[in-house]
Amino acid sequence: DILEGTWSDACHLRPTADGECHFVALWVDFDLGLGADCGVASTLSTGPPAHCAAPTGWAQALHPLEVPLSVLVDGGPAVRVEACLGMDGELELKVAPVATDGGARTRAKRRK
């Protein structure tokens, strides 16, 4: 229950091209818990539409980095994105380079 404390989650993003990372795009996937048995989609996403799919009408958020990060596809660092939602509704976002670890995702953590 989000009301029990702050919520945080983190993931590592691996670059798909060499260059500089200036922004991180954010979106939300809502699990509606309906399941495939209902014959309807059980997830509502604010993310970009699939290739050749109709736009969803939702916009993604862009988080600009104070200093661009140099990224390389092979052997370079991944980008770690950590989000923390406080009890006051404020979202804190931390973006930093990390050693590549295969794109592992951490589990959500709740803090009291």
PDB file of N, CA and C in Angstrom:
ATOM      1  N   ASP A   1       0.844  -1.177   0.000  1.00  0.00           N
ATOM      2  CA  ASP A   1       0.000   0.000   0.000  1.00  0.00           C
ATOM      3  C   ASP A   1       0.888   1.238   0.000  1.00  0.00           C
ATOM      4  N   ILE A   2       0.721   2.107  -0.989  1.00  0.00           N
ATOM      5  CA  ILE A   2       1.548   3.300  -1.123  1.00  0.00           C
ATOM      6  C   ILE A   2       1.386   4.232   0.079  1.00  0.00           C
ATOM      7  N   LEU A   3       0.278   4.140   0.792  1.00  0.00           N
ATOM      8  CA  LEU A   3       0.043   5.019   1.934  1.00  0.00           C
ATOM      9  C   LEU A   3       0.905   4.667   3.133  1.00  0.00           C
ATOM     10  N   GLU A   4       1.573   3.517   3.107  1.00  0.00           N
ATOM     11  CA  GLU A   4       2.407   3.092   4.226  1.00  0.00           C
ATOM     12  C   GLU A   4       3.780   3.747   4.222  1.00  0.00           C
ATOM     13  N   GLY A   5       4.170   4.413   3.177  1.00  0.00           N
ATOM     14  CA  GLY A   5       5.468   5.053   3.117  1.00  0.00           C
ATOM     15  C   GLY A   5       5.802   5.476   1.703  1.00  0.00           C
ATOM     16  N   THR A   6       7.009   5.971   1.532  1.00  0.00           N
ATOM     17  CA  THR A   6       7.420   6.383   0.196  1.00  0.00           C
ATOM     18  C   THR A   6       7.647   5.161  -0.674  1.00  0.00           C
ATOM     19  N   TRP A   7       7.620   5.352  -1.977  1.00  0.00           N
ATOM     20  CA  TRP A   7       7.819   4.274  -2.945  1.00  0.00           C
ATOM     21  C   TRP A   7       9.037   4.618  -3.785  1.00  0.00           C
ATOM     22  N   SER A   8       9.854   3.602  -4.096  1.00  0.00           N
ATOM     23  CA  SER A   8      10.982   3.836  -4.993  1.00  0.00           C
ATOM     24  C   SER A   8      11.209   2.603  -5.849  1.00  0.00           C
ATOM     25  N   ASP A   9      11.793   2.832  -7.008  1.00  0.00           N
ATOM     26  CA  ASP A   9      12.135   1.753  -7.923  1.00  0.00           C
ATOM     27  C   ASP A   9      13.287   2.252  -8.776  1.00  0.00           C
ATOM     28  N   ALA A  10      14.064   1.335  -9.298  1.00  0.00           N
ATOM     29  CA  ALA A  10      15.198   1.718 -10.135  1.00  0.00           C
ATOM     30  C   ALA A  10      15.358   0.718 -11.258  1.00  0.00           C
ATOM     31  N   CYS A  11      15.938   1.175 -12.348  1.00  0.00           N
ATOM     32  CA  CYS A  11      16.251   0.277 -13.457  1.00  0.00           C
ATOM     33  C   CYS A  11      17.516   0.774 -14.144  1.00  0.00           C
ATOM     34  N   HIS A  12      18.155  -0.129 -14.864  1.00  0.00           N
ATOM     35  CA  HIS A  12      19.325   0.211 -15.663  1.00  0.00           C
ATOM     36  C   HIS A  12      18.915   0.168 -17.123  1.00  0.00           C
ATOM     37  N   LEU A  13      19.203   1.231 -17.849  1.00  0.00           N
ATOM     38  CA  LEU A  13      18.888   1.314 -19.267  1.00  0.00           C
ATOM     39  C   LEU A  13      20.177   1.221 -20.063  1.00  0.00           C
ATOM     40  N   ARG A  14      20.201   0.331 -21.041  1.00  0.00           N
ATOM     41  CA  ARG A  14      21.393   0.202 -21.879  1.00  0.00           C
ATOM     42  C   ARG A  14      21.180   0.991 -23.161  1.00  0.00           C
ATOM     43  N   PRO A  15      22.213   1.712 -23.602  1.00  0.00           N
ATOM     44  CA  PRO A  15      22.071   2.505 -24.830  1.00  0.00           C
ATOM     45  C   PRO A  15      21.919   1.615 -26.060  1.00  0.00           C
ATOM     46  N   THR A  16      21.197   2.119 -27.054  1.00  0.00           N
ATOM     47  CA  THR A  16      21.033   1.413 -28.328  1.00  0.00           C
ATOM     48  C   THR A  16      21.917   2.014 -29.406  1.00  0.00           C
ATOM     49  N   ALA A  17      22.584   3.132 -29.090  1.00  0.00           N
ATOM     50  CA  ALA A  17      23.502   3.778 -30.031  1.00  0.00           C
ATOM     51  C   ALA A  17      24.546   4.544 -29.223  1.00  0.00           C
ATOM     52  N   ASP A  18      25.744   4.693 -29.788  1.00  0.00           N
ATOM     53  CA  ASP A  18      26.781   5.501 -29.155  1.00  0.00           C
ATOM     54  C   ASP A  18      26.380   6.976 -29.231  1.00  0.00           C
ATOM     55  N   GLY A  19      26.745   7.742 -28.217  1.00  0.00           N
ATOM     56  CA  GLY A  19      26.451   9.173 -28.251  1.00  0.00           C
ATOM     57  C   GLY A  19      26.322   9.748 -26.863  1.00  0.00           C
ATOM     58  N   GLU A  20      25.485  10.761 -26.742  1.00  0.00           N
ATOM     59  CA  GLU A  20      25.238  11.407 -25.463  1.00  0.00           C
ATOM     60  C   GLU A  20      23.760  11.306 -25.111  1.00  0.00           C
ATOM     61  N   CYS A  21      23.497  11.076 -23.842  1.00  0.00           N
ATOM     62  CA  CYS A  21      22.125  11.021 -23.332  1.00  0.00           C
ATOM     63  C   CYS A  21      21.824  12.381 -22.708  1.00  0.00           C
ATOM     64  N   HIS A  22      20.837  13.090 -23.255  1.00  0.00           N
ATOM     65  CA  HIS A  22      20.459  14.414 -22.763  1.00  0.00           C
ATOM     66  C   HIS A  22      19.164  14.398 -21.951  1.00  0.00           C
ATOM     67  N   PHE A  23      18.296  13.413 -22.224  1.00  0.00           N
ATOM     68  CA  PHE A  23      16.988  13.317 -21.580  1.00  0.00           C
ATOM     69  C   PHE A  23      16.690  11.863 -21.250  1.00  0.00           C
ATOM     70  N   VAL A  24      15.805  11.649 -20.297  1.00  0.00           N
ATOM     71  CA  VAL A  24      15.234  10.333 -20.035  1.00  0.00           C
ATOM     72  C   VAL A  24      13.725  10.491 -20.186  1.00  0.00           C
ATOM     73  N   ALA A  25      13.125   9.633 -21.021  1.00  0.00           N
ATOM     74  CA  ALA A  25      11.671   9.663 -21.215  1.00  0.00           C
ATOM     75  C   ALA A  25      11.009   8.757 -20.180  1.00  0.00           C
ATOM     76  N   LEU A  26       9.913   9.220 -19.627  1.00  0.00           N
ATOM     77  CA  LEU A  26       9.200   8.476 -18.588  1.00  0.00           C
ATOM     78  C   LEU A  26       7.742   8.283 -18.990  1.00  0.00           C
ATOM     79  N   TRP A  27       7.202   7.133 -18.626  1.00  0.00           N
ATOM     80  CA  TRP A  27       5.773   6.888 -18.783  1.00  0.00           C
ATOM     81  C   TRP A  27       5.339   5.854 -17.771  1.00  0.00           C
ATOM     82  N   VAL A  28       4.052   5.635 -17.680  1.00  0.00           N
ATOM     83  CA  VAL A  28       3.479   4.741 -16.678  1.00  0.00           C
ATOM     84  C   VAL A  28       2.655   3.669 -17.368  1.00  0.00           C
ATOM     85  N   ASP A  29       2.766   2.442 -16.881  1.00  0.00           N
ATOM     86  CA  ASP A  29       1.906   1.342 -17.310  1.00  0.00           C
ATOM     87  C   ASP A  29       1.019   0.980 -16.121  1.00  0.00           C
ATOM     88  N   PHE A  30      -0.287   1.079 -16.294  1.00  0.00           N
ATOM     89  CA  PHE A  30      -1.242   0.745 -15.241  1.00  0.00           C
ATOM     90  C   PHE A  30      -1.741  -0.673 -15.458  1.00  0.00           C
ATOM     91  N   ASP A  31      -1.526  -1.548 -14.478  1.00  0.00           N
ATOM     92  CA  ASP A  31      -2.047  -2.915 -14.538  1.00  0.00           C
ATOM     93  C   ASP A  31      -3.456  -2.889 -13.959  1.00  0.00           C
ATOM     94  N   LEU A  32      -4.443  -3.130 -14.812  1.00  0.00           N
ATOM     95  CA  LEU A  32      -5.839  -3.059 -14.390  1.00  0.00           C
ATOM     96  C   LEU A  32      -6.326  -4.340 -13.740  1.00  0.00           C
ATOM     97  N   GLY A  33      -5.483  -5.386 -13.784  1.00  0.00           N
ATOM     98  CA  GLY A  33      -5.816  -6.630 -13.118  1.00  0.00           C
ATOM     99  C   GLY A  33      -6.967  -7.395 -13.738  1.00  0.00           C
ATOM    100  N   LEU A  34      -7.299  -7.111 -14.992  1.00  0.00           N
ATOM    101  CA  LEU A  34      -8.423  -7.795 -15.628  1.00  0.00           C
ATOM    102  C   LEU A  34      -8.039  -9.159 -16.176  1.00  0.00           C
ATOM    103  N   GLY A  35      -6.806  -9.303 -16.621  1.00  0.00           N
ATOM    104  CA  GLY A  35      -6.347 -10.576 -17.162  1.00  0.00           C
ATOM    105  C   GLY A  35      -6.840 -10.822 -18.572  1.00  0.00           C
ATOM    106  N   ALA A  36      -6.231 -11.785 -19.222  1.00  0.00           N
ATOM    107  CA  ALA A  36      -6.556 -12.113 -20.607  1.00  0.00           C
ATOM    108  C   ALA A  36      -7.910 -12.794 -20.727  1.00  0.00           C
ATOM    109  N   ASP A  37      -8.439 -13.338 -19.632  1.00  0.00           N
ATOM    110  CA  ASP A  37      -9.720 -14.051 -19.668  1.00  0.00           C
ATOM    111  C   ASP A  37     -10.884 -13.149 -20.074  1.00  0.00           C
ATOM    112  N   CYS A  38     -10.751 -11.848 -19.829  1.00  0.00           N
ATOM    113  CA  CYS A  38     -11.838 -10.913 -20.141  1.00  0.00           C
ATOM    114  C   CYS A  38     -11.881 -10.544 -21.618  1.00  0.00           C
ATOM    115  N   GLY A  39     -10.834 -10.858 -22.354  1.00  0.00           N
ATOM    116  CA  GLY A  39     -10.783 -10.519 -23.766  1.00  0.00           C
ATOM    117  C   GLY A  39     -10.463  -9.063 -24.038  1.00  0.00           C
ATOM    118  N   VAL A  40      -9.993  -8.344 -23.024  1.00  0.00           N
ATOM    119  CA  VAL A  40      -9.604  -6.949 -23.197  1.00  0.00           C
ATOM    120  C   VAL A  40      -8.194  -6.767 -22.650  1.00  0.00           C
ATOM    121  N   ALA A  41      -7.562  -5.692 -23.083  1.00  0.00           N
ATOM    122  CA  ALA A  41      -6.220  -5.407 -22.590  1.00  0.00           C
ATOM    123  C   ALA A  41      -6.271  -5.165 -21.083  1.00  0.00           C
ATOM    124  N   SER A  42      -5.319  -5.729 -20.360  1.00  0.00           N
ATOM    125  CA  SER A  42      -5.308  -5.557 -18.909  1.00  0.00           C
ATOM    126  C   SER A  42      -4.323  -4.485 -18.463  1.00  0.00           C
ATOM    127  N   THR A  43      -3.660  -3.827 -19.422  1.00  0.00           N
ATOM    128  CA  THR A  43      -2.705  -2.781 -19.096  1.00  0.00           C
ATOM    129  C   THR A  43      -3.026  -1.526 -19.892  1.00  0.00           C
ATOM    130  N   LEU A  44      -3.029  -0.395 -19.216  1.00  0.00           N
ATOM    131  CA  LEU A  44      -3.182   0.899 -19.862  1.00  0.00           C
ATOM    132  C   LEU A  44      -1.831   1.580 -19.779  1.00  0.00           C
ATOM    133  N   SER A  45      -1.263   1.941 -20.916  1.00  0.00           N
ATOM    134  CA  SER A  45       0.072   2.519 -20.953  1.00  0.00           C
ATOM    135  C   SER A  45       0.028   3.957 -21.438  1.00  0.00           C
ATOM    136  N   THR A  46       0.840   4.797 -20.816  1.00  0.00           N
ATOM    137  CA  THR A  46       1.023   6.160 -21.299  1.00  0.00           C
ATOM    138  C   THR A  46       2.276   6.243 -22.163  1.00  0.00           C
ATOM    139  N   GLY A  47       2.877   5.088 -22.463  1.00  0.00           N
ATOM    140  CA  GLY A  47       4.105   5.026 -23.246  1.00  0.00           C
ATOM    141  C   GLY A  47       3.878   5.256 -24.724  1.00  0.00           C
ATOM    142  N   PRO A  48       4.974   5.327 -25.467  1.00  0.00           N
ATOM    143  CA  PRO A  48       4.847   5.516 -26.911  1.00  0.00           C
ATOM    144  C   PRO A  48       4.138   4.319 -27.538  1.00  0.00           C
ATOM    145  N   PRO A  49       3.358   4.545 -28.596  1.00  0.00           N
ATOM    146  CA  PRO A  49       2.648   3.435 -29.231  1.00  0.00           C
ATOM    147  C   PRO A  49       3.612   2.485 -29.923  1.00  0.00           C
ATOM    148  N   ALA A  50       3.185   1.247 -30.083  1.00  0.00           N
ATOM    149  CA  ALA A  50       3.978   0.259 -30.814  1.00  0.00           C
ATOM    150  C   ALA A  50       4.143   0.721 -32.259  1.00  0.00           C
ATOM    151  N   HIS A  51       5.140   0.181 -32.928  1.00  0.00           N
ATOM    152  CA  HIS A  51       5.415   0.541 -34.321  1.00  0.00           C
ATOM    153  C   HIS A  51       4.148   0.393 -35.164  1.00  0.00           C
ATOM    154  N   CYS A  52       3.800   1.419 -35.892  1.00  0.00           N
ATOM    155  CA  CYS A  52       2.639   1.465 -36.798  1.00  0.00           C
ATOM    156  C   CYS A  52       1.297   1.439 -36.068  1.00  0.00           C
ATOM    157  N   ALA A  53       1.289   1.576 -34.757  1.00  0.00           N
ATOM    158  CA  ALA A  53       0.026   1.599 -34.011  1.00  0.00           C
ATOM    159  C   ALA A  53      -0.491   3.034 -33.917  1.00  0.00           C
ATOM    160  N   ALA A  54      -1.770   3.165 -33.684  1.00  0.00           N
ATOM    161  CA  ALA A  54      -2.374   4.488 -33.531  1.00  0.00           C
ATOM    162  C   ALA A  54      -1.876   5.140 -32.243  1.00  0.00           C
ATOM    163  N   PRO A  55      -1.712   6.456 -32.233  1.00  0.00           N
ATOM    164  CA  PRO A  55      -1.305   7.146 -31.006  1.00  0.00           C
ATOM    165  C   PRO A  55      -2.322   6.922 -29.889  1.00  0.00           C
ATOM    166  N   THR A  56      -1.833   6.917 -28.661  1.00  0.00           N
ATOM    167  CA  THR A  56      -2.711   6.669 -27.516  1.00  0.00           C
ATOM    168  C   THR A  56      -3.370   7.941 -26.999  1.00  0.00           C
ATOM    169  N   GLY A  57      -2.839   9.091 -27.347  1.00  0.00           N
ATOM    170  CA  GLY A  57      -3.351  10.346 -26.806  1.00  0.00           C
ATOM    171  C   GLY A  57      -2.651  10.759 -25.525  1.00  0.00           C
ATOM    172  N   TRP A  58      -1.772   9.897 -25.012  1.00  0.00           N
ATOM    173  CA  TRP A  58      -1.017  10.203 -23.803  1.00  0.00           C
ATOM    174  C   TRP A  58       0.346  10.757 -24.193  1.00  0.00           C
ATOM    175  N   ALA A  59       0.865  11.643 -23.381  1.00  0.00           N
ATOM    176  CA  ALA A  59       2.199  12.185 -23.621  1.00  0.00           C
ATOM    177  C   ALA A  59       3.178  11.583 -22.621  1.00  0.00           C
ATOM    178  N   GLN A  60       4.413  11.426 -23.049  1.00  0.00           N
ATOM    179  CA  GLN A  60       5.460  10.956 -22.163  1.00  0.00           C
ATOM    180  C   GLN A  60       6.130  12.182 -21.532  1.00  0.00           C
ATOM    181  N   ALA A  61       6.720  11.987 -20.368  1.00  0.00           N
ATOM    182  CA  ALA A  61       7.449  13.061 -19.703  1.00  0.00           C
ATOM    183  C   ALA A  61       8.916  12.955 -20.081  1.00  0.00           C
ATOM    184  N   LEU A  62       9.558  14.089 -20.342  1.00  0.00           N
ATOM    185  CA  LEU A  62      10.992  14.117 -20.612  1.00  0.00           C
ATOM    186  C   LEU A  62      11.689  14.769 -19.428  1.00  0.00           C
ATOM    187  N   HIS A  63      12.669  14.062 -18.876  1.00  0.00           N
ATOM    188  CA  HIS A  63      13.453  14.580 -17.758  1.00  0.00           C
ATOM    189  C   HIS A  63      14.821  14.985 -18.297  1.00  0.00           C
ATOM    190  N   PRO A  64      15.129  16.294 -18.373  1.00  0.00           N
ATOM    191  CA  PRO A  64      16.438  16.718 -18.880  1.00  0.00           C
ATOM    192  C   PRO A  64      17.528  16.460 -17.844  1.00  0.00           C
ATOM    193  N   LEU A  65      18.699  16.062 -18.321  1.00  0.00           N
ATOM    194  CA  LEU A  65      19.847  15.852 -17.443  1.00  0.00           C
ATOM    195  C   LEU A  65      20.619  17.160 -17.328  1.00  0.00           C
ATOM    196  N   GLU A  66      21.129  17.454 -16.143  1.00  0.00           N
ATOM    197  CA  GLU A  66      21.913  18.674 -15.959  1.00  0.00           C
ATOM    198  C   GLU A  66      23.164  18.644 -16.817  1.00  0.00           C
ATOM    199  N   VAL A  67      23.802  17.479 -16.884  1.00  0.00           N
ATOM    200  CA  VAL A  67      25.001  17.284 -17.702  1.00  0.00           C
ATOM    201  C   VAL A  67      24.767  16.038 -18.545  1.00  0.00           C
ATOM    202  N   PRO A  68      24.916  16.131 -19.882  1.00  0.00           N
ATOM    203  CA  PRO A  68      24.715  14.938 -20.721  1.00  0.00           C
ATOM    204  C   PRO A  68      25.679  13.819 -20.337  1.00  0.00           C
ATOM    205  N   LEU A  69      25.214  12.570 -20.450  1.00  0.00           N
ATOM    206  CA  LEU A  69      26.040  11.402 -20.159  1.00  0.00           C
ATOM    207  C   LEU A  69      26.524  10.790 -21.465  1.00  0.00           C
ATOM    208  N   SER A  70      27.826  10.529 -21.567  1.00  0.00           N
ATOM    209  CA  SER A  70      28.356   9.818 -22.730  1.00  0.00           C
ATOM    210  C   SER A  70      28.008   8.347 -22.584  1.00  0.00           C
ATOM    211  N   VAL A  71      27.467   7.752 -23.653  1.00  0.00           N
ATOM    212  CA  VAL A  71      27.074   6.347 -23.612  1.00  0.00           C
ATOM    213  C   VAL A  71      27.626   5.616 -24.824  1.00  0.00           C
ATOM    214  N   LEU A  72      27.963   4.334 -24.628  1.00  0.00           N
ATOM    215  CA  LEU A  72      28.451   3.464 -25.691  1.00  0.00           C
ATOM    216  C   LEU A  72      27.654   2.169 -25.657  1.00  0.00           C
ATOM    217  N   VAL A  73      27.363   1.625 -26.837  1.00  0.00           N
ATOM    218  CA  VAL A  73      26.606   0.376 -26.909  1.00  0.00           C
ATOM    219  C   VAL A  73      27.410  -0.769 -26.314  1.00  0.00           C
ATOM    220  N   ASP A  74      28.668  -0.906 -26.687  1.00  0.00           N
ATOM    221  CA  ASP A  74      29.504  -2.014 -26.227  1.00  0.00           C
ATOM    222  C   ASP A  74      30.515  -1.542 -25.196  1.00  0.00           C
ATOM    223  N   GLY A  75      30.386  -2.054 -23.988  1.00  0.00           N
ATOM    224  CA  GLY A  75      31.381  -1.792 -22.963  1.00  0.00           C
ATOM    225  C   GLY A  75      31.218  -0.492 -22.214  1.00  0.00           C
ATOM    226  N   GLY A  76      30.326   0.345 -22.634  1.00  0.00           N
ATOM    227  CA  GLY A  76      30.133   1.604 -21.933  1.00  0.00           C
ATOM    228  C   GLY A  76      29.157   1.443 -20.785  1.00  0.00           C
ATOM    229  N   PRO A  77      28.999   2.492 -19.999  1.00  0.00           N
ATOM    230  CA  PRO A  77      28.080   2.395 -18.870  1.00  0.00           C
ATOM    231  C   PRO A  77      26.626   2.420 -19.319  1.00  0.00           C
ATOM    232  N   ALA A  78      25.811   1.789 -18.524  1.00  0.00           N
ATOM    233  CA  ALA A  78      24.367   1.916 -18.691  1.00  0.00           C
ATOM    234  C   ALA A  78      23.949   3.176 -17.939  1.00  0.00           C
ATOM    235  N   VAL A  79      22.698   3.509 -18.032  1.00  0.00           N
ATOM    236  CA  VAL A  79      22.160   4.646 -17.305  1.00  0.00           C
ATOM    237  C   VAL A  79      21.227   4.096 -16.230  1.00  0.00           C
ATOM    238  N   ARG A  80      21.484   4.463 -14.975  1.00  0.00           N
ATOM    239  CA  ARG A  80      20.614   4.041 -13.867  1.00  0.00           C
ATOM    240  C   ARG A  80      19.605   5.154 -13.620  1.00  0.00           C
ATOM    241  N   VAL A  81      18.348   4.775 -13.612  1.00  0.00           N
ATOM    242  CA  VAL A  81      17.272   5.722 -13.327  1.00  0.00           C
ATOM    243  C   VAL A  81      16.583   5.250 -12.056  1.00  0.00           C
ATOM    244  N   GLU A  82      16.536   6.111 -11.054  1.00  0.00           N
ATOM    245  CA  GLU A  82      15.860   5.791  -9.797  1.00  0.00           C
ATOM    246  C   GLU A  82      14.781   6.836  -9.546  1.00  0.00           C
ATOM    247  N   ALA A  83      13.587   6.369  -9.282  1.00  0.00           N
ATOM    248  CA  ALA A  83      12.466   7.260  -8.979  1.00  0.00           C
ATOM    249  C   ALA A  83      12.006   7.004  -7.555  1.00  0.00           C
ATOM    250  N   CYS A  84      11.688   8.068  -6.853  1.00  0.00           N
ATOM    251  CA  CYS A  84      11.183   7.957  -5.484  1.00  0.00           C
ATOM    252  C   CYS A  84       9.985   8.892  -5.347  1.00  0.00           C
ATOM    253  N   LEU A  85       8.852   8.337  -4.969  1.00  0.00           N
ATOM    254  CA  LEU A  85       7.632   9.114  -4.769  1.00  0.00           C
ATOM    255  C   LEU A  85       7.394   9.261  -3.277  1.00  0.00           C
ATOM    256  N   GLY A  86       7.418  10.490  -2.805  1.00  0.00           N
ATOM    257  CA  GLY A  86       7.244  10.754  -1.382  1.00  0.00           C
ATOM    258  C   GLY A  86       5.786  10.840  -0.981  1.00  0.00           C
ATOM    259  N   MET A  87       5.547  10.830   0.311  1.00  0.00           N
ATOM    260  CA  MET A  87       4.187  10.929   0.846  1.00  0.00           C
ATOM    261  C   MET A  87       3.521  12.243   0.444  1.00  0.00           C
ATOM    262  N   ASP A  88       4.334  13.270   0.145  1.00  0.00           N
ATOM    263  CA  ASP A  88       3.790  14.565  -0.256  1.00  0.00           C
ATOM    264  C   ASP A  88       3.439  14.615  -1.742  1.00  0.00           C
ATOM    265  N   GLY A  89       3.659  13.499  -2.459  1.00  0.00           N
ATOM    266  CA  GLY A  89       3.343  13.445  -3.882  1.00  0.00           C
ATOM    267  C   GLY A  89       4.464  13.918  -4.779  1.00  0.00           C
ATOM    268  N   GLU A  90       5.577  14.346  -4.197  1.00  0.00           N
ATOM    269  CA  GLU A  90       6.714  14.810  -4.988  1.00  0.00           C
ATOM    270  C   GLU A  90       7.501  13.626  -5.530  1.00  0.00           C
ATOM    271  N   LEU A  91       7.879  13.709  -6.803  1.00  0.00           N
ATOM    272  CA  LEU A  91       8.677  12.671  -7.445  1.00  0.00           C
ATOM    273  C   LEU A  91      10.114  13.145  -7.545  1.00  0.00           C
ATOM    274  N   GLU A  92      11.034  12.366  -6.988  1.00  0.00           N
ATOM    275  CA  GLU A  92      12.463  12.660  -7.099  1.00  0.00           C
ATOM    276  C   GLU A  92      13.047  11.666  -8.092  1.00  0.00           C
ATOM    277  N   LEU A  93      13.798  12.179  -9.058  1.00  0.00           N
ATOM    278  CA  LEU A  93      14.380  11.335 -10.088  1.00  0.00           C
ATOM    279  C   LEU A  93      15.886  11.510 -10.077  1.00  0.00           C
ATOM    280  N   LYS A  94      16.614  10.390 -10.004  1.00  0.00           N
ATOM    281  CA  LYS A  94      18.075  10.410 -10.043  1.00  0.00           C
ATOM    282  C   LYS A  94      18.521   9.628 -11.269  1.00  0.00           C
ATOM    283  N   VAL A  95      19.396  10.226 -12.075  1.00  0.00           N
ATOM    284  CA  VAL A  95      19.913   9.581 -13.278  1.00  0.00           C
ATOM    285  C   VAL A  95      21.431   9.635 -13.208  1.00  0.00           C
ATOM    286  N   ALA A  96      22.090   8.469 -13.360  1.00  0.00           N
ATOM    287  CA  ALA A  96      23.546   8.412 -13.263  1.00  0.00           C
ATOM    288  C   ALA A  96      24.075   7.251 -14.095  1.00  0.00           C
ATOM    289  N   PRO A  97      25.331   7.349 -14.573  1.00  0.00           N
ATOM    290  CA  PRO A  97      25.929   6.220 -15.297  1.00  0.00           C
ATOM    291  C   PRO A  97      26.312   5.114 -14.327  1.00  0.00           C
ATOM    292  N   VAL A  98      26.217   3.869 -14.771  1.00  0.00           N
ATOM    293  CA  VAL A  98      26.637   2.713 -13.983  1.00  0.00           C
ATOM    294  C   VAL A  98      27.301   1.713 -14.912  1.00  0.00           C
ATOM    295  N   ALA A  99      28.074   0.801 -14.339  1.00  0.00           N
ATOM    296  CA  ALA A  99      28.686  -0.259 -15.138  1.00  0.00           C
ATOM    297  C   ALA A  99      27.588  -1.143 -15.716  1.00  0.00           C
ATOM    298  N   THR A 100      27.757  -1.575 -16.946  1.00  0.00           N
ATOM    299  CA  THR A 100      26.761  -2.415 -17.607  1.00  0.00           C
ATOM    300  C   THR A 100      26.654  -3.748 -16.892  1.00  0.00           C
ATOM    301  N   ASP A 101      25.411  -4.152 -16.572  1.00  0.00           N
ATOM    302  CA  ASP A 101      25.187  -5.421 -15.873  1.00  0.00           C
ATOM    303  C   ASP A 101      24.115  -6.252 -16.562  1.00  0.00           C
ATOM    304  N   GLY A 102      23.881  -6.002 -17.830  1.00  0.00           N
ATOM    305  CA  GLY A 102      22.878  -6.779 -18.544  1.00  0.00           C
ATOM    306  C   GLY A 102      21.478  -6.214 -18.427  1.00  0.00           C
ATOM    307  N   GLY A 103      21.354  -4.969 -17.957  1.00  0.00           N
ATOM    308  CA  GLY A 103      20.046  -4.339 -17.903  1.00  0.00           C
ATOM    309  C   GLY A 103      19.161  -4.844 -16.784  1.00  0.00           C
ATOM    310  N   ALA A 104      19.764  -5.298 -15.699  1.00  0.00           N
ATOM    311  CA  ALA A 104      18.976  -5.853 -14.591  1.00  0.00           C
ATOM    312  C   ALA A 104      18.050  -4.803 -14.002  1.00  0.00           C
ATOM    313  N   ARG A 105      16.893  -5.230 -13.589  1.00  0.00           N
ATOM    314  CA  ARG A 105      15.910  -4.342 -12.966  1.00  0.00           C
ATOM    315  C   ARG A 105      15.782  -4.733 -11.501  1.00  0.00           C
ATOM    316  N   THR A 106      15.753  -3.741 -10.648  1.00  0.00           N
ATOM    317  CA  THR A 106      15.579  -4.019  -9.227  1.00  0.00           C
ATOM    318  C   THR A 106      14.098  -4.064  -8.892  1.00  0.00           C
ATOM    319  N   ARG A 107      13.774  -4.639  -7.763  1.00  0.00           N
ATOM    320  CA  ARG A 107      12.391  -4.710  -7.296  1.00  0.00           C
ATOM    321  C   ARG A 107      11.999  -3.396  -6.621  1.00  0.00           C
ATOM    322  N   ALA A 108      10.738  -3.097  -6.656  1.00  0.00           N
ATOM    323  CA  ALA A 108      10.235  -1.900  -5.981  1.00  0.00           C
ATOM    324  C   ALA A 108      10.448  -2.045  -4.480  1.00  0.00           C
ATOM    325  N   LYS A 109      10.755  -0.934  -3.839  1.00  0.00           N
ATOM    326  CA  LYS A 109      10.982  -0.933  -2.400  1.00  0.00           C
ATOM    327  C   LYS A 109      10.070   0.106  -1.774  1.00  0.00           C
ATOM    328  N   ARG A 110       9.540  -0.214  -0.639  1.00  0.00           N
ATOM    329  CA  ARG A 110       8.754   0.748   0.109  1.00  0.00           C
ATOM    330  C   ARG A 110       9.539   1.109   1.367  1.00  0.00           C
ATOM    331  N   ARG A 111       9.576   2.393   1.664  1.00  0.00           N
ATOM    332  CA  ARG A 111      10.272   2.860   2.859  1.00  0.00           C
ATOM    333  C   ARG A 111       9.282   3.575   3.751  1.00  0.00           C
ATOM    334  N   LYS A 112       9.430   3.363   5.043  1.00  0.00           N
ATOM    335  CA  LYS A 112       8.545   4.049   6.002  1.00  0.00           C
ATOM    336  C   LYS A 112       9.231   5.276   6.527  1.00  0.00           C
TER     337      LYS A 112
END
